[in-house]
mmCIF file of C-alpha atoms in Angstrom:
data_model
loop_
_atom_site.group_PDB
_atom_site.id
_atom_site.type_symbol
_atom_site.label_atom_id
_atom_site.label_comp_id
_atom_site.label_asym_id
_atom_site.label_seq_id
_atom_site.Cartn_x
_atom_site.Cartn_y
_atom_site.Cartn_z
ATOM 1 C CA UNK A 1 14.202 -2.698 52.354
ATOM 2 C CA UNK A 2 12.633 -6.155 51.519
ATOM 3 C CA UNK A 3 9.754 -4.166 49.905
ATOM 4 C CA UNK A 4 12.215 -1.868 47.676
ATOM 5 C CA UNK A 5 13.777 -5.416 46.731
ATOM 6 C CA UNK A 6 10.911 -6.605 45.473
ATOM 7 C CA UNK A 7 9.704 -3.627 43.701
ATOM 8 C CA UNK A 8 13.321 -3.527 41.778
ATOM 9 C CA UNK A 9 12.903 -7.050 40.780
ATOM 10 C CA UNK A 10 9.119 -6.301 39.543
ATOM 11 C CA UNK A 11 10.598 -3.436 37.311
ATOM 12 C CA UNK A 12 13.999 -5.741 36.014
ATOM 13 C CA UNK A 13 10.962 -8.564 35.059
ATOM 14 C CA UNK A 14 8.923 -5.772 33.326
ATOM 15 C CA UNK A 15 12.207 -4.264 31.626
ATOM 16 C CA UNK A 16 13.407 -7.726 30.318
ATOM 17 C CA UNK A 17 9.779 -8.990 29.429
ATOM 18 C CA UNK A 18 9.414 -5.596 27.414
ATOM 19 C CA UNK A 19 12.671 -6.068 25.359
ATOM 20 C CA UNK A 20 11.925 -9.830 24.841
ATOM 21 C CA UNK A 21 8.323 -8.761 23.575
ATOM 22 C CA UNK A 22 9.939 -6.012 21.183
ATOM 23 C CA UNK A 23 12.667 -8.744 19.762
ATOM 24 C CA UNK A 24 10.051 -11.621 19.518
ATOM 25 C CA UNK A 25 7.551 -9.180 17.626
ATOM 26 C CA UNK A 26 10.009 -8.699 14.823
ATOM 27 C CA UNK A 27 8.841 -12.272 13.562
ATOM 28 C CA UNK A 28 5.294 -11.614 13.698
ATOM 29 C CA UNK A 29 2.672 -9.189 12.012
ATOM 30 C CA UNK A 30 0.724 -6.680 14.173
ATOM 31 C CA UNK A 31 -2.213 -8.961 13.636
ATOM 32 C CA UNK A 32 -0.572 -11.603 15.514
ATOM 33 C CA UNK A 33 0.673 -9.354 18.143
ATOM 34 C CA UNK A 34 -1.704 -10.752 21.020
ATOM 35 C CA UNK A 35 0.307 -14.455 20.630
ATOM 36 C CA UNK A 36 3.713 -12.429 21.239
ATOM 37 C CA UNK A 37 1.981 -10.508 24.087
ATOM 38 C CA UNK A 38 0.828 -14.054 25.564
ATOM 39 C CA UNK A 39 4.362 -15.762 25.356
ATOM 40 C CA UNK A 40 5.950 -12.703 26.848
ATOM 41 C CA UNK A 41 3.422 -12.657 29.898
ATOM 42 C CA UNK A 42 4.744 -16.678 30.339
ATOM 43 C CA UNK A 43 8.014 -15.141 29.795
ATOM 44 C CA UNK A 44 7.685 -12.384 32.759
ATOM 45 C CA UNK A 45 7.046 -15.166 35.372
ATOM 46 C CA UNK A 46 10.059 -17.499 34.349
ATOM 47 C CA UNK A 47 12.837 -17.798 36.726
ATOM 48 C CA UNK A 48 15.578 -14.771 35.980
ATOM 49 C CA UNK A 49 18.405 -17.379 34.788
ATOM 50 C CA UNK A 50 15.996 -18.639 32.103
ATOM 51 C CA UNK A 51 14.766 -15.371 31.229
ATOM 52 C CA UNK A 52 18.738 -14.032 30.599
ATOM 53 C CA UNK A 53 19.331 -17.352 28.667
ATOM 54 C CA UNK A 54 16.295 -16.842 26.403
ATOM 55 C CA UNK A 55 16.485 -13.102 26.024
ATOM 56 C CA UNK A 56 20.305 -13.109 25.498
ATOM 57 C CA UNK A 57 19.588 -15.919 22.667
ATOM 58 C CA UNK A 58 17.027 -14.270 21.270
ATOM 59 C CA UNK A 59 19.027 -10.992 20.381
ATOM 60 C CA UNK A 60 22.210 -12.697 19.441
ATOM 61 C CA UNK A 61 19.930 -14.735 16.946
ATOM 62 C CA UNK A 62 18.527 -12.023 15.627
ATOM 63 C CA UNK A 63 21.584 -9.764 15.206
ATOM 64 C CA UNK A 64 23.148 -12.653 13.606
ATOM 65 C CA UNK A 65 20.237 -13.485 11.228
ATOM 66 C CA UNK A 66 20.278 -9.852 10.168
ATOM 67 C CA UNK A 67 23.669 -10.038 9.172
ATOM 68 C CA UNK A 68 23.348 -13.162 7.069
ATOM 69 C CA UNK A 69 19.897 -11.987 5.193
ATOM 70 C CA UNK A 70 21.323 -8.302 4.355
ATOM 71 C CA UNK A 71 22.538 -9.528 0.640
ATOM 72 C CA UNK A 72 19.495 -11.542 0.053
ATOM 73 C CA UNK A 73 17.086 -8.596 1.039
ATOM 74 C CA UNK A 74 18.752 -6.188 -1.113
ATOM 75 C CA UNK A 75 18.336 -8.445 -4.193
ATOM 76 C CA UNK A 76 14.492 -8.623 -3.631
ATOM 77 C CA UNK A 77 12.511 -5.186 -3.523
ATOM 78 C CA UNK A 78 9.532 -6.927 -1.568
ATOM 79 C CA UNK A 79 11.827 -7.903 1.239
ATOM 80 C CA UNK A 80 13.891 -5.114 1.116
ATOM 81 C CA UNK A 81 13.939 -2.606 4.095
ATOM 82 C CA UNK A 82 15.754 0.225 2.197
ATOM 83 C CA UNK A 83 12.709 0.422 -0.078
ATOM 84 C CA UNK A 84 9.955 0.306 2.316
ATOM 85 C CA UNK A 85 7.024 3.170 2.247
ATOM 86 C CA UNK A 86 4.571 1.563 4.419
ATOM 87 C CA UNK A 87 5.197 0.220 7.621
ATOM 88 C CA UNK A 88 3.265 -2.979 7.387
ATOM 89 C CA UNK A 89 -0.142 -4.250 5.806
ATOM 90 C CA UNK A 90 -1.780 -4.048 9.464
ATOM 91 C CA UNK A 91 -0.105 -0.981 10.100
ATOM 92 C CA UNK A 92 -0.875 1.130 7.174
ATOM 93 C CA UNK A 93 0.888 4.249 7.542
ATOM 94 C CA UNK A 94 3.309 5.876 4.866
ATOM 95 C CA UNK A 95 6.849 6.263 6.657
ATOM 96 C CA UNK A 96 7.132 9.737 7.708
ATOM 97 C CA UNK A 97 9.862 12.451 6.352
ATOM 98 C CA UNK A 98 11.474 9.585 3.903
ATOM 99 C CA UNK A 99 14.192 10.669 1.640
ATOM 100 C CA UNK A 100 14.597 7.609 -0.499
ATOM 101 C CA UNK A 101 16.500 6.936 -3.616
ATOM 102 C CA UNK A 102 17.061 3.407 -5.468
ATOM 103 C CA UNK A 103 17.437 2.286 -8.872
ATOM 104 C CA UNK A 104 14.820 -0.323 -10.184
ATOM 105 C CA UNK A 105 13.927 -2.285 -13.092
ATOM 106 C CA UNK A 106 11.426 -4.782 -12.458
ATOM 107 C CA UNK A 107 7.741 -3.713 -12.254
ATOM 108 C CA UNK A 108 5.046 -5.176 -9.544
ATOM 109 C CA UNK A 109 4.230 -8.098 -11.852
ATOM 110 C CA UNK A 110 7.247 -8.976 -13.356
ATOM 111 C CA UNK A 111 8.567 -9.502 -9.443
ATOM 112 C CA UNK A 112 5.986 -11.654 -8.772
ATOM 113 C CA UNK A 113 7.012 -14.632 -11.163
ATOM 114 C CA UNK A 114 10.870 -15.491 -11.988
ATOM 115 C CA UNK A 115 10.859 -16.148 -15.322
ATOM 116 C CA UNK A 116 9.073 -12.390 -16.250
ATOM 117 C CA UNK A 117 11.722 -11.151 -13.805
ATOM 118 C CA UNK A 118 14.464 -12.149 -15.757
ATOM 119 C CA UNK A 119 12.836 -11.691 -19.145
ATOM 120 C CA UNK A 120 11.740 -7.903 -18.306
ATOM 121 C CA UNK A 121 14.972 -7.256 -16.249
ATOM 122 C CA UNK A 122 17.006 -7.787 -19.773
ATOM 123 C CA UNK A 123 14.483 -5.770 -21.735
ATOM 124 C CA UNK A 124 14.048 -2.893 -19.757
ATOM 125 C CA UNK A 125 16.517 -0.115 -18.658
ATOM 126 C CA UNK A 126 17.400 1.151 -14.734
ATOM 127 C CA UNK A 127 15.216 3.954 -13.729
ATOM 128 C CA UNK A 128 16.020 6.163 -10.491
ATOM 129 C CA UNK A 129 12.847 6.380 -8.029
ATOM 130 C CA UNK A 130 13.142 9.316 -5.638
ATOM 131 C CA UNK A 131 10.493 9.204 -2.836
ATOM 132 C CA UNK A 132 10.262 12.184 -0.306
ATOM 133 C CA UNK A 133 7.555 11.942 2.295
ATOM 134 C CA UNK A 134 6.428 14.803 4.770
ATOM 135 C CA UNK A 135 5.520 14.513 8.630
ATOM 136 C CA UNK A 136 2.337 12.286 7.801
ATOM 137 C CA UNK A 137 4.220 9.935 5.710
ATOM 138 C CA UNK A 138 2.404 11.237 2.383
ATOM 139 C CA UNK A 139 4.481 12.111 -0.699
ATOM 140 C CA UNK A 140 4.327 16.069 -1.042
ATOM 141 C CA UNK A 141 6.227 19.323 -0.676
ATOM 142 C CA UNK A 142 3.209 21.025 -0.343
ATOM 143 C CA UNK A 143 1.791 21.046 3.154
ATOM 144 C CA UNK A 144 -1.846 19.882 3.543
ATOM 145 C CA UNK A 145 -3.320 23.514 4.959
ATOM 146 C CA UNK A 146 -1.995 25.070 1.793
ATOM 147 C CA UNK A 147 -3.596 22.735 -0.714
ATOM 148 C CA UNK A 148 -7.015 23.465 -2.367
ATOM 149 C CA UNK A 149 -7.579 19.643 -3.173
ATOM 150 C CA UNK A 150 -6.841 16.539 -1.116
ATOM 151 C CA UNK A 151 -6.251 13.409 -3.088
ATOM 152 C CA UNK A 152 -7.179 10.014 -1.402
ATOM 153 C CA UNK A 153 -6.524 6.419 -2.578
ATOM 154 C CA UNK A 154 -4.107 3.688 -2.641
ATOM 155 C CA UNK A 155 -0.736 2.798 -5.078
ATOM 156 C CA UNK A 156 -2.396 4.431 -8.118
ATOM 157 C CA UNK A 157 -2.039 7.592 -5.915
ATOM 158 C CA UNK A 158 1.235 6.933 -4.129
ATOM 159 C CA UNK A 159 2.499 5.764 -7.116
ATOM 160 C CA UNK A 160 6.067 3.983 -5.902
ATOM 161 C CA UNK A 161 6.637 3.058 -9.432
ATOM 162 C CA UNK A 162 7.677 6.589 -10.382
ATOM 163 C CA UNK A 163 10.080 8.989 -9.291
ATOM 164 C CA UNK A 164 8.570 11.835 -7.091
ATOM 165 C CA UNK A 165 8.041 14.701 -9.756
ATOM 166 C CA UNK A 166 6.427 12.163 -11.966
ATOM 167 C CA UNK A 167 3.576 11.050 -9.603
ATOM 168 C CA UNK A 168 -0.294 12.760 -10.095
ATOM 169 C CA UNK A 169 0.165 15.625 -7.485
ATOM 170 C CA UNK A 170 3.373 16.544 -8.922
ATOM 171 C CA UNK A 171 2.140 16.960 -12.300
ATOM 172 C CA UNK A 172 -1.077 18.793 -11.539
ATOM 173 C CA UNK A 173 0.771 21.466 -9.210
ATOM 174 C CA UNK A 174 3.850 21.915 -11.541
ATOM 175 C CA UNK A 175 1.983 21.549 -15.148
ATOM 176 C CA UNK A 176 -1.662 22.574 -14.349
ATOM 177 C CA UNK A 177 -1.027 25.130 -11.753
ATOM 178 C CA UNK A 178 -3.410 23.476 -9.259
ATOM 179 C CA UNK A 179 -2.520 23.302 -5.147
ATOM 180 C CA UNK A 180 -3.102 19.448 -4.525
ATOM 181 C CA UNK A 181 -2.171 17.167 -1.795
ATOM 182 C CA UNK A 182 -1.516 13.596 -2.117
ATOM 183 C CA UNK A 183 -2.505 11.463 0.734
ATOM 184 C CA UNK A 184 -2.331 7.978 -0.825
ATOM 185 C CA UNK A 185 -1.029 5.095 0.617
ATOM 186 C CA UNK A 186 -0.173 1.668 -1.135
ATOM 187 C CA UNK A 187 -2.131 -1.333 -0.241
ATOM 188 C CA UNK A 188 -5.053 0.602 1.589
ATOM 189 C CA UNK A 189 -8.739 0.398 0.490
ATOM 190 C CA UNK A 190 -11.841 2.550 0.333
ATOM 191 C CA UNK A 191 -12.460 2.471 4.306
ATOM 192 C CA UNK A 192 -9.046 3.544 4.779
ATOM 193 C CA UNK A 193 -9.683 6.809 2.184
ATOM 194 C CA UNK A 194 -12.779 7.585 4.099
ATOM 195 C CA UNK A 195 -10.845 7.057 7.443
ATOM 196 C CA UNK A 196 -8.311 9.627 5.757
ATOM 197 C CA UNK A 197 -10.935 12.233 4.882
ATOM 198 C CA UNK A 198 -12.164 11.867 8.522
ATOM 199 C CA UNK A 199 -8.736 12.609 9.930
ATOM 200 C CA UNK A 200 -8.318 15.601 7.889
ATOM 201 C CA UNK A 201 -11.876 16.921 8.703
ATOM 202 C CA UNK A 202 -12.225 16.051 12.022
ATOM 203 C CA UNK A 203 -8.486 16.097 13.809
ATOM 204 C CA UNK A 204 -7.072 18.621 11.403
ATOM 205 C CA UNK A 205 -10.189 20.427 11.083
ATOM 206 C CA UNK A 206 -10.093 20.913 7.581
ATOM 207 C CA UNK A 207 -13.578 22.045 6.652
ATOM 208 C CA UNK A 208 -12.910 24.086 3.122
ATOM 209 C CA UNK A 209 -10.984 21.523 1.061
ATOM 210 C CA UNK A 210 -12.286 19.556 -1.861
ATOM 211 C CA UNK A 211 -11.746 15.791 -1.471
ATOM 212 C CA UNK A 212 -10.903 13.814 -4.446
ATOM 213 C CA UNK A 213 -11.008 9.992 -3.974
ATOM 214 C CA UNK A 214 -9.507 7.544 -6.850
ATOM 215 C CA UNK A 215 -11.285 4.182 -6.719
ATOM 216 C CA UNK A 216 -9.379 1.523 -8.405
ATOM 217 C CA UNK A 217 -11.286 -0.931 -10.440
ATOM 218 C CA UNK A 218 -8.866 -3.763 -9.612
ATOM 219 C CA UNK A 219 -9.161 -4.015 -5.747
ATOM 220 C CA UNK A 220 -11.476 -1.669 -4.344
ATOM 221 C CA UNK A 221 -14.732 -3.427 -4.513
ATOM 222 C CA UNK A 222 -14.599 -5.635 -1.892
ATOM 223 C CA UNK A 223 -17.142 -6.831 0.680
ATOM 224 C CA UNK A 224 -16.518 -4.329 3.277
ATOM 225 C CA UNK A 225 -17.263 -5.489 7.052
ATOM 226 C CA UNK A 226 -17.577 -2.121 8.114
ATOM 227 C CA UNK A 227 -18.429 -2.292 11.839
ATOM 228 C CA UNK A 228 -15.183 -4.083 12.353
ATOM 229 C CA UNK A 229 -13.184 -0.765 11.425
ATOM 230 C CA UNK A 230 -13.086 2.646 12.832
ATOM 231 C CA UNK A 231 -10.415 5.174 13.835
ATOM 232 C CA UNK A 232 -7.744 4.046 11.244
ATOM 233 C CA UNK A 233 -5.877 7.382 11.799
ATOM 234 C CA UNK A 234 -5.843 7.375 15.610
ATOM 235 C CA UNK A 235 -2.147 6.365 15.580
ATOM 236 C CA UNK A 236 -0.611 8.766 13.210
ATOM 237 C CA UNK A 237 0.361 10.920 15.439
ATOM 238 C CA UNK A 238 1.769 8.282 17.993
ATOM 239 C CA UNK A 239 5.571 8.964 18.095
ATOM 240 C CA UNK A 240 6.237 5.497 19.719
ATOM 241 C CA UNK A 241 4.180 3.383 17.428
ATOM 242 C CA UNK A 242 6.217 4.853 14.398
ATOM 243 C CA UNK A 243 9.925 4.663 15.959
ATOM 244 C CA UNK A 244 8.862 0.805 16.884
ATOM 245 C CA UNK A 245 7.715 0.217 13.400
ATOM 246 C CA UNK A 246 10.760 1.960 11.893
ATOM 247 C CA UNK A 247 13.170 -0.663 14.228
ATOM 248 C CA UNK A 248 10.806 -3.362 13.083
ATOM 249 C CA UNK A 249 11.546 -2.491 9.417
ATOM 250 C CA UNK A 250 14.989 -2.172 9.925
ATOM 251 C CA UNK A 251 15.184 -6.383 10.678
ATOM 252 C CA UNK A 252 12.137 -6.812 8.310
ATOM 253 C CA UNK A 253 12.162 -10.293 9.595
ATOM 254 C CA UNK A 254 8.065 -11.018 9.010
ATOM 255 C CA UNK A 255 8.016 -9.996 5.108
ATOM 256 C CA UNK A 256 11.025 -12.313 4.844
ATOM 257 C CA UNK A 257 9.535 -15.348 6.520
ATOM 258 C CA UNK A 258 6.208 -14.802 4.408
ATOM 259 C CA UNK A 259 8.637 -14.771 1.308
ATOM 260 C CA UNK A 260 10.301 -17.918 2.376
ATOM 261 C CA UNK A 261 6.973 -19.758 3.162
ATOM 262 C CA UNK A 262 5.601 -18.563 -0.421
ATOM 263 C CA UNK A 263 8.377 -19.835 -2.045
ATOM 264 C CA UNK A 264 8.197 -23.398 -0.462
ATOM 265 C CA UNK A 265 4.412 -23.625 -0.752
ATOM 266 C CA UNK A 266 4.195 -25.726 -4.000
ATOM 267 C CA UNK A 267 0.609 -24.803 -4.322
ATOM 268 C CA UNK A 268 1.310 -21.206 -4.497
ATOM 269 C CA UNK A 269 4.390 -21.577 -6.479
ATOM 270 C CA UNK A 270 1.884 -23.350 -9.106
ATOM 271 C CA UNK A 271 -0.960 -20.669 -8.982
ATOM 272 C CA UNK A 272 -0.713 -18.476 -11.829
ATOM 273 C CA UNK A 273 -0.432 -14.717 -10.472
ATOM 274 C CA UNK A 274 0.082 -13.156 -13.860
ATOM 275 C CA UNK A 275 -0.775 -13.550 -17.414
ATOM 276 C CA UNK A 276 1.339 -12.119 -20.427
ATOM 277 C CA UNK A 277 -0.414 -11.068 -23.901
ATOM 278 C CA UNK A 278 0.487 -9.712 -26.908
ATOM 279 C CA UNK A 279 -0.561 -6.201 -27.273
ATOM 280 C CA UNK A 280 0.325 -5.219 -30.881
ATOM 281 C CA UNK A 281 3.058 -7.389 -31.083
ATOM 282 C CA UNK A 282 4.109 -6.332 -27.255
ATOM 283 C CA UNK A 283 4.476 -8.679 -24.711
ATOM 284 C CA UNK A 284 2.567 -6.977 -21.663
ATOM 285 C CA UNK A 285 1.618 -8.426 -18.265
ATOM 286 C CA UNK A 286 -1.354 -8.398 -16.351
ATOM 287 C CA UNK A 287 -2.431 -9.360 -12.698
ATOM 288 C CA UNK A 288 -4.708 -12.476 -12.621
ATOM 289 C CA UNK A 289 -7.395 -11.232 -10.778
ATOM 290 C CA UNK A 290 -7.679 -7.921 -12.792
ATOM 291 C CA UNK A 291 -8.845 -9.910 -15.649
ATOM 292 C CA UNK A 292 -12.774 -9.922 -15.092
ATOM 293 C CA UNK A 293 -15.058 -13.040 -16.241
ATOM 294 C CA UNK A 294 -18.503 -12.405 -16.901
ATOM 295 C CA UNK A 295 -19.944 -14.278 -13.709
ATOM 296 C CA UNK A 296 -17.518 -12.642 -11.260
ATOM 297 C CA UNK A 297 -19.248 -11.284 -8.323
ATOM 298 C CA UNK A 298 -18.843 -7.422 -7.967
ATOM 299 C CA UNK A 299 -19.915 -6.494 -4.287
ATOM 300 C CA UNK A 300 -21.983 -2.981 -3.628
ATOM 301 C CA UNK A 301 -20.248 -0.419 -1.694
ATOM 302 C CA UNK A 302 -23.521 0.955 -0.119
ATOM 303 C CA UNK A 303 -22.440 -0.197 3.103
ATOM 304 C CA UNK A 304 -19.529 1.440 3.274
ATOM 305 C CA UNK A 305 -21.189 4.863 1.876
ATOM 306 C CA UNK A 306 -23.725 4.664 4.381
ATOM 307 C CA UNK A 307 -21.262 4.631 7.067
ATOM 308 C CA UNK A 308 -18.822 7.580 6.197
ATOM 309 C CA UNK A 309 -22.339 9.400 4.839
ATOM 310 C CA UNK A 310 -20.891 12.670 6.635
ATOM 311 C CA UNK A 311 -17.483 12.125 5.132
ATOM 312 C CA UNK A 312 -18.241 11.592 1.573
ATOM 313 C CA UNK A 313 -15.487 13.071 -0.921
ATOM 314 C CA UNK A 314 -16.362 15.770 -3.616
ATOM 315 C CA UNK A 315 -15.644 13.808 -6.234
ATOM 316 C CA UNK A 316 -14.842 10.140 -7.198
ATOM 317 C CA UNK A 317 -12.696 9.424 -9.952
ATOM 318 C CA UNK A 318 -12.970 5.636 -10.916
ATOM 319 C CA UNK A 319 -9.644 4.137 -12.349
ATOM 320 C CA UNK A 320 -9.807 1.260 -14.922
ATOM 321 C CA UNK A 321 -7.545 -1.977 -14.680
ATOM 322 C CA UNK A 322 -4.905 -2.326 -17.310
ATOM 323 C CA UNK A 323 -7.048 -5.006 -19.193
ATOM 324 C CA UNK A 324 -10.042 -3.160 -19.248
ATOM 325 C CA UNK A 325 -8.051 -0.394 -21.346
ATOM 326 C CA UNK A 326 -6.055 -3.146 -23.539
ATOM 327 C CA UNK A 327 -8.358 -5.955 -24.113
ATOM 328 C CA UNK A 328 -9.635 -4.775 -27.449
ATOM 329 C CA UNK A 329 -5.883 -5.473 -28.633
ATOM 330 C CA UNK A 330 -5.623 -9.053 -27.363
ATOM 331 C CA UNK A 331 -6.165 -11.350 -30.073
ATOM 332 C CA UNK A 332 -8.699 -14.156 -29.345
ATOM 333 C CA UNK A 333 -9.413 -12.670 -25.740
ATOM 334 C CA UNK A 334 -13.123 -11.811 -24.875
ATOM 335 C CA UNK A 335 -13.996 -8.368 -23.264
ATOM 336 C CA UNK A 336 -16.730 -9.006 -20.845
ATOM 337 C CA UNK A 337 -18.685 -5.695 -19.852
ATOM 338 C CA UNK A 338 -17.955 -4.730 -16.629
ATOM 339 C CA UNK A 339 -20.446 -3.344 -13.962
ATOM 340 C CA UNK A 340 -17.998 -1.689 -11.664
ATOM 341 C CA UNK A 341 -18.512 2.093 -12.330
ATOM 342 C CA UNK A 342 -22.426 1.357 -12.546
ATOM 343 C CA UNK A 343 -22.285 0.591 -9.099
ATOM 344 C CA UNK A 344 -20.744 3.895 -8.060
ATOM 345 C CA UNK A 345 -22.848 5.723 -10.899
ATOM 346 C CA UNK A 346 -26.460 4.037 -9.606
ATOM 347 C CA UNK A 347 -25.221 4.553 -5.890
ATOM 348 C CA UNK A 348 -28.210 7.003 -4.266
ATOM 349 C CA UNK A 349 -25.494 7.973 -1.304
ATOM 350 C CA UNK A 350 -23.281 9.424 -4.216
ATOM 351 C CA UNK A 351 -26.196 11.477 -5.910
ATOM 352 C CA UNK A 352 -24.202 14.943 -4.680
ATOM 353 C CA UNK A 353 -20.611 13.570 -5.431
ATOM 354 C CA UNK A 354 -19.537 13.923 -8.857
ATOM 355 C CA UNK A 355 -18.542 10.587 -10.217
ATOM 356 C CA UNK A 356 -16.187 10.574 -12.966
ATOM 357 C CA UNK A 357 -15.222 7.693 -15.228
ATOM 358 C CA UNK A 358 -11.923 7.927 -16.717
ATOM 359 C CA UNK A 359 -12.270 4.520 -18.988
ATOM 360 C CA UNK A 360 -13.372 5.844 -22.037
ATOM 361 C CA UNK A 361 -10.715 8.797 -21.837
ATOM 362 C CA UNK A 362 -7.879 6.314 -21.108
ATOM 363 C CA UNK A 363 -9.094 3.940 -23.774
ATOM 364 C CA UNK A 364 -8.950 6.630 -26.466
ATOM 365 C CA UNK A 365 -5.741 7.867 -25.432
ATOM 366 C CA UNK A 366 -4.283 4.536 -24.896
ATOM 367 C CA UNK A 367 -5.428 3.519 -28.750
ATOM 368 C CA UNK A 368 -3.720 6.435 -30.199
ATOM 369 C CA UNK A 369 -0.518 6.173 -28.314
ATOM 370 C CA UNK A 370 0.007 2.265 -29.387
ATOM 371 C CA UNK A 371 -1.100 2.786 -32.615
ATOM 372 C CA UNK A 372 1.173 5.824 -33.273
ATOM 373 C CA UNK A 373 4.269 5.077 -31.065
ATOM 374 C CA UNK A 374 3.666 1.476 -29.803
ATOM 375 C CA UNK A 375 3.774 2.884 -26.373
ATOM 376 C CA UNK A 376 1.545 2.243 -23.350
ATOM 377 C CA UNK A 377 0.388 4.462 -20.581
ATOM 378 C CA UNK A 378 0.677 1.533 -17.752
ATOM 379 C CA UNK A 379 4.010 -0.033 -17.034
ATOM 380 C CA UNK A 380 4.531 -2.923 -19.370
ATOM 381 C CA UNK A 381 5.133 -5.099 -16.361
ATOM 382 C CA UNK A 382 3.267 -3.163 -13.750
ATOM 383 C CA UNK A 383 -0.104 -2.799 -12.563
ATOM 384 C CA UNK A 384 -0.014 1.163 -12.629
ATOM 385 C CA UNK A 385 0.106 3.843 -14.640
ATOM 386 C CA UNK A 386 3.523 5.046 -16.100
ATOM 387 C CA UNK A 387 4.627 8.738 -16.633
ATOM 388 C CA UNK A 388 2.205 9.152 -19.801
ATOM 389 C CA UNK A 389 -0.595 7.431 -18.027
ATOM 390 C CA UNK A 390 -0.291 9.841 -15.089
ATOM 391 C CA UNK A 391 0.279 12.817 -17.441
ATOM 392 C CA UNK A 392 -2.961 12.042 -19.242
ATOM 393 C CA UNK A 393 -4.828 11.237 -15.625
ATOM 394 C CA UNK A 394 -3.855 14.619 -14.460
ATOM 395 C CA UNK A 395 -5.548 16.235 -17.913
ATOM 396 C CA UNK A 396 -8.862 14.106 -17.295
ATOM 397 C CA UNK A 397 -8.657 15.603 -13.772
ATOM 398 C CA UNK A 398 -7.797 19.459 -14.521
ATOM 399 C CA UNK A 399 -10.520 19.167 -17.318
ATOM 400 C CA UNK A 400 -13.166 17.721 -14.843
ATOM 401 C CA UNK A 401 -12.301 19.508 -11.282
ATOM 402 C CA UNK A 402 -14.758 22.081 -9.992
ATOM 403 C CA UNK A 403 -12.562 24.855 -9.849
#
């Protein structure tokens, strides 16, 4: 009887500690989960009365905080849980089986600065965005095993700024008669692209598909520490983690904390994140770190290609930044020659990979469009391609695909 009582108390301690861990973790990123775990261990050894008081107050505080911040969250797209398409930065999976519909005005650049946010809010019309994801968290209606081509990339492929029918795979499938699957997730990098290919080839045993990798000039040329990362997609089928992160997104406390800390940090507030230049008398926003200077360091990608030499894609498509395309139209702005594409073209490990540069194609299309219709191929206040730009990219891909 005594042993049964002790066992019962142990399981009660364990259960309460698990609830404590879950609620406390709402305030931390996955990267800091070890700290939450350590605090939960301390909580496990506290007296029952202390446990009850701490846990009750934590739950009540969390519920009240959620009620209070709902109006604030719904007015800020970066912390609005109803617009989340990925779980979080350190658990970079697309949310599964989404059927999301919302209205938006501001792009990702105007959202970064309050003055730009107001200006471009008044200049633009509301757009309705539909986002639907499949059982893997990617934006598709076609099943991956039915596709001939699987595209991997980041937000230039996921394209949260565009409604479902206007993203790349839908245009390629509907307008060009191809069978393509979009395996893009925002905020990812080349390491994640390779791990995605690895997932499809090893876990799903897709050996007869062609893989197309989109590499963005703006943020893919990183100093990759490849020995620290592996098996990115090992949790893609783990239902527990997906349910847990959906619960976490419902509250969305950690993005809120980051938002508030950023807002009160004077140094960050004074830091210029977005530049505004005139392009043919049209005010256009550009991301600060996508405007390249002559001496800016560009990292070789040899180590990441070497690590994943068995998972190289069939084709790589280089996507230039908005500044790279429109620099020639900006008055009194130098346009230094950039070396990003050369790193890909001259990489010996890519000798059997078709490496395509869309820059010249985009520059010609962009120049013709702005001179004739005063329109852009990128969002006026966004980093990403707009509907016209995606149409041109689809045309470029169709012309260069090995069919």
